[in-house]
């Protein structure tokens, strides 16, 4: 059993490092050289649905609103993100993606879709469910540590 845990740990650590390095190379292309991998994850958290307030975005990224504000300021300057004040309460600022931000979001989503498809391509439905359960357990563990 010890060998299984050791192997599992090695795979997870290597996988994390590889995903971060490969994702950056795949996602930060010539078109998106002015942003970082972290910026792409902020763009992903903003999403393409309805505009979100800063607290909602910060919570989804597990960062403070202050930290997020610096990154949002840079993304606004670069043209990826828009800020709009609420019509009901002028103190509330909603964040949404610009056309350029939507393009970056779709580019990043395509990488993730390709990664997931490659991961489960030869799996049965039961195997997919098992992997999802294992990864959900891992995600729950990480959330409990935040």
Short mmCIF file of C-alpha atoms in Angstrom, two decimals:
data_model
loop_
_atom_site.label_atom_id
_atom_site.label_comp_id
_atom_site.label_asym_id
_atom_site.label_seq_id
_atom_site.Cartn_x
_atom_site.Cartn_y
_atom_site.Cartn_z
CA UNK A 1 0.00 0.00 0.00
CA UNK A 2 2.91 2.37 0.73
CA UNK A 3 4.12 2.00 -2.86
CA UNK A 4 0.65 2.95 -4.12
CA UNK A 5 0.60 6.13 -2.03
CA UNK A 6 4.14 7.03 -3.08
CA UNK A 7 3.34 6.48 -6.76
CA UNK A 8 0.10 8.42 -6.48
CA UNK A 9 1.91 11.31 -4.81
CA UNK A 10 4.63 11.35 -7.48
CA UNK A 11 2.04 11.33 -10.26
CA UNK A 12 0.03 14.17 -8.69
CA UNK A 13 3.06 16.39 -8.08
CA UNK A 14 4.48 15.80 -11.56
CA UNK A 15 1.05 16.24 -13.14
CA UNK A 16 0.51 19.57 -11.39
CA UNK A 17 3.90 20.88 -12.49
CA UNK A 18 3.42 19.62 -16.05
CA UNK A 19 -0.08 21.08 -16.35
CA UNK A 20 1.12 24.51 -15.23
CA UNK A 21 4.08 24.52 -17.63
CA UNK A 22 2.27 23.02 -20.61
CA UNK A 23 -0.85 25.14 -20.12
CA UNK A 24 1.24 28.29 -20.13
CA UNK A 25 2.93 27.29 -23.38
CA UNK A 26 -0.36 26.23 -25.00
CA UNK A 27 -2.50 29.11 -23.79
CA UNK A 28 -0.12 32.07 -23.83
CA UNK A 29 0.34 32.29 -27.57
CA UNK A 30 1.58 35.18 -29.67
CA UNK A 31 -1.94 36.62 -29.67
CA UNK A 32 -2.12 36.57 -25.86
CA UNK A 33 1.52 37.35 -24.97
CA UNK A 34 0.51 40.41 -22.95
CA UNK A 35 -1.15 38.32 -20.21
CA UNK A 36 -0.04 35.57 -17.86
CA UNK A 37 -1.44 32.15 -17.10
CA UNK A 38 -2.80 33.67 -13.87
CA UNK A 39 -4.58 36.33 -15.94
CA UNK A 40 -6.15 33.56 -18.03
CA UNK A 41 -7.51 31.98 -14.87
CA UNK A 42 -9.00 35.32 -13.81
CA UNK A 43 -10.62 35.61 -17.24
CA UNK A 44 -11.97 32.08 -16.76
CA UNK A 45 -13.38 33.01 -13.33
CA UNK A 46 -15.13 36.07 -14.78
CA UNK A 47 -16.69 33.88 -17.44
CA UNK A 48 -18.92 34.79 -20.34
CA UNK A 49 -22.28 34.64 -18.60
CA UNK A 50 -23.50 37.50 -16.47
CA UNK A 51 -21.17 40.19 -15.10
CA UNK A 52 -19.85 39.46 -11.61
CA UNK A 53 -18.85 41.62 -8.70
CA UNK A 54 -15.31 41.59 -7.37
CA UNK A 55 -16.18 39.60 -4.23
CA UNK A 56 -17.67 36.77 -6.26
CA UNK A 57 -14.65 36.55 -8.55
CA UNK A 58 -12.18 36.79 -5.65
CA UNK A 59 -13.98 34.03 -3.74
CA UNK A 60 -13.93 31.70 -6.75
CA UNK A 61 -10.15 32.23 -7.05
CA UNK A 62 -9.52 32.08 -3.28
CA UNK A 63 -7.82 35.48 -3.27
CA UNK A 64 -8.59 38.76 -1.55
CA UNK A 65 -10.50 41.52 -3.32
CA UNK A 66 -7.41 43.71 -2.90
CA UNK A 67 -5.20 41.22 -4.72
CA UNK A 68 -7.79 40.77 -7.45
CA UNK A 69 -8.17 44.56 -7.90
CA UNK A 70 -4.54 44.88 -9.01
CA UNK A 71 -4.96 42.10 -11.58
CA UNK A 72 -8.30 43.47 -12.81
CA UNK A 73 -6.76 46.94 -13.24
CA UNK A 74 -4.09 45.43 -15.49
CA UNK A 75 -6.63 43.40 -17.48
CA UNK A 76 -8.77 46.53 -17.98
CA UNK A 77 -5.70 48.46 -19.23
CA UNK A 78 -4.90 45.63 -21.66
CA UNK A 79 -8.47 45.56 -22.96
CA UNK A 80 -9.56 42.11 -21.73
CA UNK A 81 -11.98 43.20 -19.01
CA UNK A 82 -14.69 45.83 -18.60
CA UNK A 83 -15.86 47.54 -15.41
CA UNK A 84 -19.43 48.80 -15.15
CA UNK A 85 -21.16 50.38 -12.16
CA UNK A 86 -24.49 48.96 -11.07
CA UNK A 87 -27.47 51.07 -12.06
CA UNK A 88 -29.17 50.20 -8.75
CA UNK A 89 -26.22 50.84 -6.46
CA UNK A 90 -23.39 52.96 -7.85
CA UNK A 91 -20.99 51.57 -5.20
CA UNK A 92 -21.20 48.13 -6.81
CA UNK A 93 -18.89 47.44 -9.76
CA UNK A 94 -19.57 44.59 -12.14
CA UNK A 95 -16.77 42.93 -14.07
CA UNK A 96 -17.26 41.38 -17.50
CA UNK A 97 -15.14 40.34 -20.45
CA UNK A 98 -14.55 42.55 -23.47
CA UNK A 99 -14.50 41.05 -26.96
CA UNK A 100 -10.76 40.49 -26.54
CA UNK A 101 -11.41 38.84 -23.16
CA UNK A 102 -14.05 36.55 -24.66
CA UNK A 103 -11.58 35.49 -27.33
CA UNK A 104 -8.98 34.68 -24.65
CA UNK A 105 -11.63 32.82 -22.61
CA UNK A 106 -12.58 30.65 -25.59
CA UNK A 107 -8.91 29.97 -26.38
CA UNK A 108 -8.28 28.83 -22.80
CA UNK A 109 -11.48 26.74 -22.71
CA UNK A 110 -10.43 24.97 -25.92
CA UNK A 111 -7.15 23.91 -24.28
CA UNK A 112 -9.02 22.54 -21.26
CA UNK A 113 -11.49 20.69 -23.46
CA UNK A 114 -8.64 19.10 -25.42
CA UNK A 115 -6.94 18.11 -22.16
CA UNK A 116 -10.09 16.48 -20.77
CA UNK A 117 -10.88 14.66 -24.00
CA UNK A 118 -7.34 13.25 -24.11
CA UNK A 119 -7.61 12.18 -20.47
CA UNK A 120 -10.83 10.19 -20.81
CA UNK A 121 -10.68 9.08 -24.45
CA UNK A 122 -10.41 5.35 -23.70
CA UNK A 123 -12.46 5.30 -20.50
CA UNK A 124 -15.80 3.60 -19.98
CA UNK A 125 -18.60 5.65 -18.38
CA UNK A 126 -17.89 3.89 -15.08
CA UNK A 127 -14.20 4.76 -15.25
CA UNK A 128 -15.03 8.40 -15.98
CA UNK A 129 -17.32 8.44 -12.93
CA UNK A 130 -14.55 6.97 -10.78
CA UNK A 131 -12.00 9.55 -11.95
CA UNK A 132 -14.50 12.37 -11.39
CA UNK A 133 -15.15 11.05 -7.88
CA UNK A 134 -11.42 10.82 -7.10
CA UNK A 135 -10.75 14.33 -8.41
CA UNK A 136 -13.78 15.69 -6.54
CA UNK A 137 -12.38 14.20 -3.34
CA UNK A 138 -9.04 15.88 -4.08
CA UNK A 139 -10.77 19.20 -4.74
CA UNK A 140 -12.66 18.91 -1.44
CA UNK A 141 -9.38 18.24 0.35
CA UNK A 142 -7.77 21.34 -1.15
CA UNK A 143 -10.81 23.52 -0.34
CA UNK A 144 -10.65 22.36 3.27
CA UNK A 145 -7.05 23.62 3.44
CA UNK A 146 -7.84 27.15 2.25
#
